[in-house]
Amino acid sequence: MCGIVGAVANRDVVPILIDGLKRLEYRGYDSAGTAVINGAGVIHRARKPGKVKELEAEAEKIKLHGNIGIAHTRWATHGKPTQSNAHPHICRDKVAVVHNGIIENHEELREQQKKQGYEFTSETDTEVIVHQIFHHMDQGEDILEAVKSAVKELEGAYALGVISIDDRDRLITARRGSPLVLGIADHEYFIASDVAALIPVTKKFIFLEEGDIADIKTDGFTIYDMDGNRVERKIHESKLNADAVELGKYSHYMLKEIYEQPLAITETLEGRISNGKVLEAAFGPEAAGIFDKVQGVHIIACGTSYHAGMVGRYWLESIANIPCSVEVASEFRYRKPVVRKNQLIVTLSQSGETADTIAGLLEAKRLGFGSSLAICNVPESSLVRESDLVLMTRAGPEIGVASTKAFTTQLVAMMLLVLVLGRRHGMTDETERNIVTELEQLPRKIENALLLDDVIKQLSVYFADKHNALFLGRGANYPIAMEGALKLKEISYIHAEAYAAGELKHGPLALIDATIPVVAVAPNNELLEKLKSNLQEVSARGGRLFVFADTSVDVKGGEDAHILHVDSIHDSVAPIVFSIPLQLLAYHVALIKGTDIDKPRNLAKSVTVE
Ligand code: M6R
């Protein structure tokens, strides 16, 4: 979604704002803007449709400089990605605002403000905020009081940065429902939608809490909670380094992140397994008591994280012998599900800020689910803070919109959960030991899967001029086929669908001809012979097969078929390894098609609105 940055310092903050926006660009990227209070005490603004580099050029051209400023990268929700809709929005040259979130009562406020004589220059929901703040300042309130009053009148979600020429050294920020961090350095302070934006300027952060408002100047800051009380918030030291969000030798973040998977998985396992067992303490001191009561699991998530949840369901039922259901969070939150006693709600999310997943969790709590566990990649994210138990995936920052290392580390984390629950439901020590051994070998197996890169690159040529593709899998590898299809469609814009291979004959087989590549994942498991029959059905109808198969598996798919072998791997962790070639395939097809791989059209990394 949108990203915001703000700064107050005794130096020109424009380079900090622009660099911060570049680091946040993965959140939204249809337009960008920044405003500062310049040396003449005037609000000076630059806005541009397109990427941050367009804004950077504009800021240089108009000589934008100032010691206090706010900036924004936009992913359009209300109004097209035009210059006039880009933030910051300004009211009567006096107040400027950047906003991430959605104001649900904006129409009502707009009507009211129009009657009061305010002129609108954009179609955004944000513009009502700046008018509302101005309105309160016009009635004698200072900028802090005006923000406090205005946010009380807003319905919906917001993270705000506000500056005004009436208080030239004061940056006000507020959050409800959208993430916001306060960065602390020596007599300079920053705000941003996430830590990664500010890493070059500080490692010290406060994660503002729901309803917090902060009043920030170069000589310090004050935070007020949602009831207006002054509060102290803990300062965190970030371990992120600037390199973690640099491209290095890679041409795209997605490729970098695909190659980071062996290390990411090592990190996810670090300190959490020992002597063939999962260490329960990894889930927190209260975990054992909570897990003892769990009789069923319900998983909610979106997109790629949902696919990880689907794999989790296969594992939880087949390995841990525990009933499990899984669904997309956007459906769950409105579905009025029946809650069974002692059911654990598990949320999966890379960002921990996905609006549907957070709302799903809150709904689950309201409905009376036993306890909650978040499997998440971003510490201190909203999801993490709202959950009883947390297992961090430790994938490191994932910048590419297409999720890769976050997915495979979610699968690893999910397996750790399966094992700690399984031992309470009849799973043997031997099973746990064997799976832990497989987990330990995963980084090496993934290194081997990455060796397929060149051959996949050659094969990708075949996909680049196609309009459709089918992905097939069975059992826990069916969600892997779904994930492969999602990767291909989101970055190459080729329509791709996944089917449980056994379902093919119930309809999709009608689509098969030489123009549709059919990709299948074929680990060596008890469903292999069934999968082979499904593949025969495809090749008998002239379909062209691309099969990723375990080395021990002999698949015949007709003379046109391409069979690529993946290092022999135990069935329990095969979905993790088979994800890799599908990620590489999507990447290389998109590369040939020349799409914007890290920032595919119409998408945002973190979907913080409904
Ligand atoms: O941050 P989350 O894991 O909650 O995000 C959920 C989805 O928006 C995300 O997985 C999305 O589907 C990815 N872009 C897919 O690659």
XYZ file of C-alpha atoms and ligand atoms in Angstrom:
626
model
C 0.000 0.000 0.000
C 1.106 3.582 0.377
C 4.264 4.458 2.279
C 5.012 7.596 4.253
C 8.227 9.218 5.454
C 8.816 12.367 7.470
C 11.819 14.103 8.989
C 12.777 16.996 11.206
C 16.493 17.868 11.507
C 19.044 20.660 11.466
C 19.940 19.870 7.857
C 18.212 19.529 4.516
C 15.860 16.533 4.856
C 14.927 16.167 1.170
C 17.601 13.505 0.385
C 16.458 11.539 3.465
C 12.828 11.736 2.380
C 13.578 10.680 -1.198
C 15.834 7.814 -0.118
C 13.176 6.694 2.388
C 10.550 6.707 -0.351
C 12.758 4.599 -2.598
C 13.065 2.063 0.176
C 9.291 2.087 0.622
C 8.521 2.002 -3.061
C 7.689 -1.691 -2.860
C 4.548 -0.739 -0.892
C 3.020 1.343 -3.653
C 4.367 3.006 -6.702
C 1.926 4.803 -8.932
C 2.894 8.310 -7.829
C 4.980 10.039 -5.207
C 5.303 13.423 -3.574
C 7.031 15.402 -0.893
C 6.587 18.745 0.846
C 8.961 20.725 3.036
C 8.858 24.028 4.842
C 11.622 25.934 3.087
C 13.921 28.700 4.300
C 11.286 31.304 3.498
C 8.805 29.554 5.799
C 6.624 28.447 2.906
C 5.312 24.945 2.120
C 7.150 23.857 -1.003
C 5.855 20.717 -2.705
C 6.835 18.354 -5.528
C 4.520 15.625 -6.831
C 4.824 13.271 -9.796
C 2.908 10.338 -11.226
C 5.159 7.307 -11.715
C 8.164 6.195 -9.720
C 10.161 7.945 -7.004
C 12.989 8.674 -9.435
C 10.604 10.999 -11.339
C 9.938 12.814 -8.083
C 13.638 12.989 -7.324
C 14.308 14.692 -10.656
C 11.457 17.130 -10.054
C 12.692 17.958 -6.536
C 16.139 18.726 -7.948
C 14.648 20.803 -10.737
C 12.585 23.006 -8.439
C 15.371 23.149 -5.809
C 13.315 21.680 -3.022
C 15.101 22.050 0.325
C 14.008 22.272 3.941
C 14.793 21.058 7.450
C 11.338 19.599 8.011
C 9.275 17.616 5.540
C 6.939 14.766 4.713
C 6.806 12.414 1.746
C 4.598 9.724 0.290
C 4.574 6.941 -2.260
C 1.092 6.070 -3.390
C -0.842 2.969 -4.405
C -4.145 4.378 -5.593
C -7.322 3.506 -3.744
C -9.487 6.624 -4.157
C -8.784 8.452 -7.400
C -6.471 7.754 -10.322
C -2.664 7.923 -10.085
C -2.456 11.548 -11.222
C -0.351 14.431 -9.973
C -3.332 16.093 -8.317
C -4.179 12.920 -6.408
C -0.582 12.413 -5.245
C 0.242 13.357 -1.643
C 1.075 15.544 0.223
C -2.238 17.354 0.218
C -2.212 20.968 1.305
C -4.912 23.230 2.718
C -4.689 26.967 2.026
C -0.869 26.927 1.924
C -0.847 26.378 5.669
C -0.995 22.642 6.427
C 0.357 19.643 4.512
C -0.518 15.999 5.132
C 0.613 12.572 3.950
C -1.609 9.608 4.701
C -1.482 5.822 4.471
C -4.820 4.085 5.005
C -8.430 4.639 4.056
C -10.849 7.163 5.510
C -14.256 5.523 5.392
C -16.351 8.601 6.209
C -14.581 10.793 3.635
C -17.721 11.423 1.580
C -19.637 12.732 4.563
C -16.698 14.951 5.624
C -16.208 16.177 2.055
C -19.853 17.319 1.845
C -19.583 19.065 5.196
C -16.288 20.765 4.246
C -17.609 21.889 0.871
C -20.421 23.657 2.698
C -17.776 25.316 4.885
C -16.087 26.658 1.758
C -13.149 24.273 1.384
C -12.025 23.641 -2.172
C -11.034 20.164 -3.265
C -8.208 19.622 -5.702
C -8.107 15.810 -5.642
C -10.390 12.779 -5.656
C -8.659 11.253 -2.650
C -10.096 10.364 0.722
C -7.000 12.006 2.253
C -7.845 15.555 1.331
C -10.592 15.709 3.948
C -7.943 15.143 6.627
C -5.911 18.209 5.735
C -9.033 20.395 5.589
C -10.217 19.050 8.914
C -6.872 19.834 10.559
C -6.869 23.317 9.019
C -10.432 23.808 10.229
C -9.409 23.146 13.813
C -6.332 25.375 13.524
C -8.566 28.065 12.147
C -10.563 27.843 15.354
C -7.494 28.586 17.445
C -6.004 25.162 18.086
C -2.291 24.626 17.547
C -1.164 21.923 15.140
C -1.005 19.181 17.790
C -4.437 19.971 19.201
C -5.851 20.255 15.683
C -4.540 16.804 14.726
C -5.914 15.372 17.964
C -9.328 16.883 17.235
C -9.339 15.899 13.560
C -8.475 12.242 14.067
C -11.397 11.898 16.457
C -13.625 12.760 13.516
C -12.080 10.214 11.150
C -13.435 6.720 10.619
C -11.135 4.156 9.068
C -7.395 3.636 9.049
C -4.574 6.128 8.976
C -0.909 6.774 9.491
C -0.326 10.512 9.130
C 2.527 12.966 8.805
C 1.505 16.602 9.275
C 3.451 19.878 8.990
C 2.309 23.484 9.150
C 3.874 26.887 8.526
C 2.399 28.016 11.859
C 4.771 25.671 13.698
C 7.773 25.425 11.415
C 9.833 22.988 13.441
C 7.073 20.623 14.462
C 6.181 17.314 12.795
C 3.003 15.681 14.049
C 2.285 12.034 13.412
C -0.648 9.793 14.283
C -1.606 6.218 13.616
C -4.637 3.973 13.809
C -4.883 0.789 11.771
C -1.825 1.564 9.605
C 1.790 0.985 10.637
C 4.127 3.786 11.698
C 7.581 3.928 13.252
C 9.375 6.839 14.856
C 13.129 6.885 14.146
C 15.414 8.511 16.691
C 18.846 10.043 16.040
C 20.891 12.878 17.542
C 18.651 15.941 17.437
C 16.880 14.575 14.398
C 13.753 12.478 14.215
C 12.003 10.598 11.462
C 8.767 8.807 10.794
C 8.084 6.047 8.274
C 5.719 3.235 7.413
C 8.456 0.762 8.172
C 11.941 0.525 9.597
C 13.587 -0.287 6.245
C 12.926 3.276 5.036
C 15.092 4.816 7.732
C 17.932 2.347 8.202
C 20.558 4.632 6.632
C 19.763 7.383 9.169
C 19.015 5.497 12.390
C 18.821 2.096 14.038
C 16.691 3.287 16.966
C 12.940 2.997 16.614
C 9.708 3.312 18.484
C 6.799 1.343 17.063
C 3.880 3.653 17.651
C 0.847 1.923 19.063
C -2.758 1.994 17.947
C -4.183 5.487 18.507
C -0.795 7.098 19.321
C -0.069 10.693 18.347
C 3.495 12.061 18.472
C 4.652 15.666 18.601
C 8.182 15.781 17.170
C 10.783 18.573 17.156
C 14.573 18.626 16.834
C 14.902 18.906 20.613
C 12.749 15.870 21.400
C 9.347 14.259 21.077
C 6.251 13.542 23.126
C 3.870 10.662 22.546
C 0.203 10.661 23.556
C -1.945 7.532 23.654
C -5.472 7.277 22.282
C -6.870 8.817 25.480
C -4.566 11.815 25.224
C -2.254 10.723 28.071
C 1.494 11.294 27.739
C 3.141 7.891 27.395
C 6.626 6.408 27.138
C 7.154 3.809 24.417
C 10.014 1.352 24.320
C 12.940 2.155 22.027
C 14.024 -0.802 19.881
C 17.413 -1.266 18.271
C 16.973 -2.609 14.744
C 19.330 -5.332 13.548
C 18.553 -4.572 9.938
C 21.484 -3.257 7.985
C 21.269 -1.111 4.893
C 22.766 -3.945 2.777
C 19.812 -6.174 3.601
C 17.685 -3.957 1.425
C 20.298 -3.349 -1.301
C 20.242 -5.262 -4.569
C 23.932 -6.136 -4.576
C 24.943 -8.267 -7.551
C 21.360 -9.179 -8.457
C 19.299 -7.540 -11.168
C 16.067 -7.868 -9.168
C 15.076 -8.218 -5.528
C 13.000 -11.245 -6.445
C 16.052 -13.083 -7.757
C 18.113 -12.005 -4.747
C 15.391 -13.248 -2.428
C 15.075 -16.572 -4.276
C 18.800 -17.094 -3.775
C 18.624 -16.059 -0.119
C 16.374 -19.007 0.731
C 19.037 -21.425 2.006
C 20.241 -18.764 4.444
C 16.738 -17.625 5.351
C 15.745 -21.184 6.212
C 18.899 -21.679 8.268
C 17.914 -18.546 10.215
C 14.349 -19.767 10.677
C 15.620 -23.010 12.185
C 18.418 -21.458 14.240
C 18.003 -22.213 17.945
C 14.647 -23.863 17.383
C 15.644 -27.478 16.817
C 18.050 -29.587 18.781
C 18.772 -33.312 19.083
C 16.048 -34.260 16.655
C 13.402 -32.222 18.444
C 11.680 -28.883 18.072
C 12.272 -26.621 21.062
C 8.860 -25.539 22.193
C 10.240 -22.402 23.842
C 10.649 -21.016 20.313
C 6.945 -20.183 20.472
C 7.282 -18.260 23.744
C 7.055 -19.070 27.445
C 3.289 -19.545 27.400
C 3.264 -21.818 24.386
C 3.310 -25.181 26.144
C 0.236 -24.378 28.242
C -1.633 -23.138 25.180
C -0.615 -26.043 22.931
C -1.698 -28.578 25.582
C -5.280 -27.412 25.151
C -5.378 -27.223 21.352
C -7.815 -29.667 19.740
C -8.030 -28.076 16.321
C -6.415 -25.395 14.167
C -7.941 -22.788 11.900
C -5.535 -20.969 9.576
C -6.255 -17.635 7.923
C -4.035 -15.737 5.494
C -3.989 -14.101 2.056
C -2.261 -14.794 -1.253
C 1.027 -16.625 -0.961
C 0.669 -16.875 2.806
C -2.670 -18.609 2.254
C -0.899 -21.192 0.110
C 1.530 -21.813 2.971
C -1.524 -22.286 5.187
C -2.943 -24.825 2.742
C 0.255 -26.860 2.920
C 0.000 -26.536 6.698
C -3.432 -28.133 6.676
C -2.153 -31.223 4.843
C 0.705 -31.513 7.322
C -1.330 -30.853 10.462
C -3.843 -33.538 9.615
C -1.486 -36.158 8.187
C 1.506 -35.699 10.510
C 0.100 -34.129 13.681
C -3.268 -35.887 13.540
C -5.069 -32.683 14.410
C -8.122 -31.291 12.590
C -7.351 -28.197 10.578
C -9.234 -25.840 8.307
C -7.780 -23.010 6.260
C -9.295 -20.095 4.415
C -8.538 -16.710 2.944
C -8.815 -14.027 5.591
C -11.027 -11.753 3.486
C -13.723 -14.454 3.510
C -13.250 -15.555 7.096
C -13.674 -12.067 8.521
C -17.264 -11.801 7.255
C -18.361 -15.439 7.271
C -19.637 -15.931 10.824
C -17.859 -19.269 11.329
C -18.753 -21.762 14.031
C -16.035 -21.810 16.660
C -15.069 -25.139 18.160
C -13.722 -25.335 21.658
C -9.957 -25.143 22.047
C -9.304 -24.193 18.479
C -6.065 -22.330 17.801
C -6.300 -19.542 15.233
C -3.098 -19.331 13.192
C -2.381 -16.317 11.002
C 0.346 -16.357 8.368
C 1.719 -13.151 6.927
C 4.981 -11.842 5.577
C 4.254 -8.233 6.467
C 2.022 -8.657 9.494
C 0.140 -5.623 8.196
C -2.299 -7.224 5.751
C -5.610 -5.588 6.622
C -7.750 -8.668 5.922
C -5.559 -10.948 8.019
C -5.482 -8.529 10.956
C -9.246 -8.057 10.759
C -9.654 -11.846 10.573
C -7.600 -12.265 13.722
C -9.597 -9.618 15.572
C -12.813 -11.289 14.444
C -11.520 -14.682 15.612
C -10.772 -13.208 19.035
C -14.226 -11.677 19.168
C -15.773 -15.014 18.255
C -13.943 -16.699 21.114
C -11.226 -18.791 19.498
C -9.003 -20.356 22.168
C -5.695 -18.646 21.411
C -3.835 -17.133 18.501
C -0.467 -17.740 16.892
C 1.079 -15.461 14.260
C 3.696 -16.818 11.863
C 5.134 -13.595 10.549
C 8.248 -12.018 9.064
C 8.074 -8.519 10.524
C 8.720 -8.126 14.243
C 6.506 -5.589 15.979
C 4.005 -5.650 13.125
C 0.343 -5.236 14.011
C -0.329 -8.951 13.630
C 2.533 -9.854 15.940
C 1.343 -7.411 18.568
C -2.221 -8.718 18.464
C -1.314 -12.399 18.822
C -0.888 -14.536 21.947
C 1.977 -16.509 20.446
C 4.413 -15.564 17.724
C 6.876 -17.477 15.589
C 9.012 -15.156 13.487
C 10.038 -16.497 10.105
C 13.334 -14.541 10.073
C 13.488 -14.362 6.267
C 14.887 -10.819 6.440
C 13.341 -7.935 4.522
C 11.438 -9.091 1.461
C 11.242 -6.271 -1.057
C 10.037 -7.961 -4.250
C 6.259 -7.851 -4.402
C 6.255 -11.522 -5.386
C 6.786 -13.399 -2.175
C 9.510 -16.081 -2.286
C 11.699 -16.482 0.800
C 8.822 -15.420 3.035
C 6.829 -18.362 1.649
C 9.420 -21.092 2.146
C 10.277 -19.850 5.641
C 6.550 -19.823 6.470
C 6.463 -23.478 5.444
C 9.420 -24.240 7.700
C 7.800 -22.392 10.611
C 4.555 -24.220 9.932
C 6.356 -27.549 10.133
C 7.766 -26.587 13.539
C 4.195 -25.979 14.696
C 3.077 -29.307 13.229
C 5.745 -31.125 15.224
C 5.022 -29.462 18.575
C 1.306 -30.115 18.189
C 1.849 -33.578 16.751
C 3.708 -34.835 19.795
C 0.575 -34.132 21.817
C -1.607 -36.093 19.406
C 0.147 -39.403 18.971
C 2.956 -38.525 16.571
C 5.976 -40.690 17.398
C 9.399 -39.400 18.462
C 10.814 -41.149 15.439
C 8.605 -39.164 13.076
C 9.701 -35.948 14.751
C 13.363 -36.939 14.579
C 13.121 -37.865 10.891
C 11.401 -34.639 9.927
C 13.839 -32.534 11.945
C 16.671 -34.259 10.071
C 14.977 -33.386 6.781
C 14.571 -29.775 7.915
C 18.269 -29.590 8.744
C 19.112 -30.734 5.228
C 16.799 -28.241 3.568
C 19.324 -25.425 2.932
C 21.545 -27.850 0.999
C 18.607 -29.297 -0.934
C 17.550 -25.795 -1.870
C 21.079 -24.947 -3.011
C 20.793 -27.932 -5.337
C 17.371 -26.850 -6.597
C 18.855 -23.434 -7.398
C 21.319 -25.164 -9.730
C 18.378 -25.678 -12.093
C 18.383 -21.951 -12.777
C 20.095 -22.125 -16.176
C 17.994 -24.889 -17.581
C 14.803 -23.247 -16.309
C 15.944 -20.054 -17.996
C 16.152 -21.927 -21.314
C 12.717 -23.472 -20.823
C 11.105 -20.166 -19.948
C 11.350 -19.116 -23.598
C 8.580 -21.549 -24.304
C 6.210 -19.752 -21.910
C 6.870 -16.151 -22.812
C 4.536 -15.978 -25.833
C 1.736 -18.021 -24.253
C -1.457 -16.591 -22.846
C -2.312 -19.395 -20.443
C -0.581 -22.006 -18.323
C -1.774 -24.817 -16.075
C -0.062 -25.990 -12.906
C -0.734 -29.418 -11.402
C 0.094 -31.033 -8.088
C -1.409 -33.480 -5.625
C -1.616 -33.597 -1.848
C 0.562 -31.046 -0.061
C 2.078 -30.181 -3.429
C -1.239 -28.986 -4.825
C -0.841 -25.653 -2.951
C 2.691 -25.523 -4.392
C 1.159 -25.693 -7.871
C -1.193 -22.865 -6.787
C 1.751 -20.837 -5.606
C 3.614 -21.515 -8.887
C 0.589 -20.260 -10.835
C 0.294 -17.155 -8.643
C 3.979 -16.345 -9.137
C 3.712 -16.684 -12.902
C 0.556 -14.593 -13.230
C 1.570 -11.790 -10.890
C 4.910 -11.036 -12.493
C 4.561 -12.205 -16.123
C 0.847 -11.341 -16.526
C 0.262 -14.745 -18.136
C -3.012 -16.248 -17.040
C -2.105 -19.262 -14.931
C -4.317 -21.632 -12.955
C -3.553 -24.514 -10.672
C -5.508 -27.713 -10.268
C -5.287 -30.697 -8.019
C -4.161 -33.106 -10.738
C -7.005 -35.534 -10.007
C -9.500 -32.778 -10.730
C -8.296 -32.266 -14.293
C -10.689 -34.733 -15.847
C -13.648 -32.944 -14.253
C -13.383 -29.986 -16.588
C -9.986 -28.347 -17.193
C -8.867 -31.206 -19.466
C -11.049 -29.559 -22.124
C -8.522 -26.710 -22.270
C -5.561 -28.886 -23.137
C -3.904 -28.371 -26.502
C -0.423 -27.548 -27.720
C -0.769 -23.861 -26.790
C -1.083 -24.411 -23.048
C 2.058 -25.398 -21.168
C 1.254 -27.711 -18.273
C 3.621 -27.571 -15.312
C 3.560 -30.361 -12.752
C 5.381 -31.110 -9.506
C 6.145 -34.777 -8.990
C 7.809 -35.709 -5.706
C 8.287 -39.359 -4.928
C 5.321 -40.098 -2.713
C 2.294 -42.353 -2.467
C 0.369 -40.211 -4.947
C 3.049 -40.455 -7.630
C 1.427 -43.203 -9.729
C -1.860 -41.303 -9.677
C -0.108 -38.126 -10.756
C 1.637 -39.979 -13.574
C -1.762 -41.138 -14.888
C -2.976 -37.530 -14.811
C 0.086 -36.473 -16.791
C -0.577 -39.208 -19.341
C -4.072 -37.785 -19.772
C -2.489 -34.439 -20.617
C 0.105 -35.713 -23.074
C -2.445 -37.985 -24.786
C -4.373 -34.826 -25.654
C -1.404 -33.007 -27.127
C -0.571 -31.017 -23.975
C 3.050 -30.013 -23.477
C 4.375 -31.043 -20.102
C 7.028 -29.423 -17.920
C 7.516 -31.721 -14.978
C 9.678 -31.047 -11.930
C 10.281 -34.534 -10.570
C 12.232 -36.150 -7.790
C 15.491 -37.674 -9.162
C 14.233 -41.112 -8.197
C 11.113 -40.716 -10.305
C 10.768 -41.847 -13.880
C 8.107 -39.765 -15.629
C 7.176 -40.183 -19.262
C 5.307 -37.335 -20.831
C 5.597 -37.766 -24.583
C 8.396 -36.590 -26.865
C 7.735 -32.902 -26.271
C 7.810 -33.215 -22.489
C 10.502 -31.614 -20.386
C 11.360 -33.493 -17.231
C 13.610 -31.655 -14.776
C 14.970 -33.520 -11.812
C 15.069 -32.102 -8.313
C 17.412 -33.652 -5.738
C 15.736 -36.581 -3.970
C 13.812 -35.283 -0.992
C 11.610 -36.766 1.679
C 7.903 -36.301 1.064
C 7.405 -34.339 4.301
C 9.468 -31.348 3.151
C 9.137 -31.788 -0.623
C 6.695 -28.837 -0.969
C 9.420 -26.491 0.307
C 12.016 -27.641 -2.223
C 9.590 -27.871 -5.157
C 8.654 -24.213 -4.642
C 12.104 -23.134 -5.848
C 11.967 -24.179 -9.525
C 8.498 -22.650 -9.854
C 9.774 -19.324 -8.512
C 12.680 -19.426 -10.978
C 10.354 -20.264 -13.839
C 8.101 -17.278 -13.114
C 11.139 -15.027 -12.769
C 12.687 -15.997 -16.103
C 9.414 -15.807 -18.011
C 8.809 -12.310 -16.632
C 12.370 -11.345 -17.496
C 11.810 -12.282 -21.141
C 8.496 -10.436 -21.149
C 10.201 -7.340 -19.767
C 7.710 -6.689 -16.988
C 8.545 -4.750 -13.850
C 9.414 -7.870 -11.869
C 9.835 -6.354 -8.419
C 6.888 -4.022 -8.774
C 4.314 -5.711 -10.983
C 1.467 -3.550 -12.207
C -1.536 -2.931 -9.948
C -0.003 -4.727 -6.965
C 1.480 -3.641 -3.661
C 3.765 -5.512 -1.315
C 1.769 -4.958 1.779
C -1.991 -4.683 1.416
C -2.915 -2.530 4.374
C -6.369 -1.655 3.108
C -9.398 -3.813 2.583
O 2.170 -9.808 3.929
P 1.243 -10.951 3.687
O 1.931 -12.260 3.659
O 0.084 -10.970 4.638
O 0.657 -10.687 2.229
C -0.360 -11.488 1.700
C -0.435 -11.341 0.198
O -0.772 -10.034 -0.153
C 0.880 -11.720 -0.484
O 1.287 -12.992 -0.130
C 0.738 -11.658 -2.019
O -0.138 -12.639 -2.456
C 2.106 -11.807 -2.677
N 2.363 -10.675 -3.492
C 2.213 -12.932 -3.597
O 3.494 -13.071 -4.124
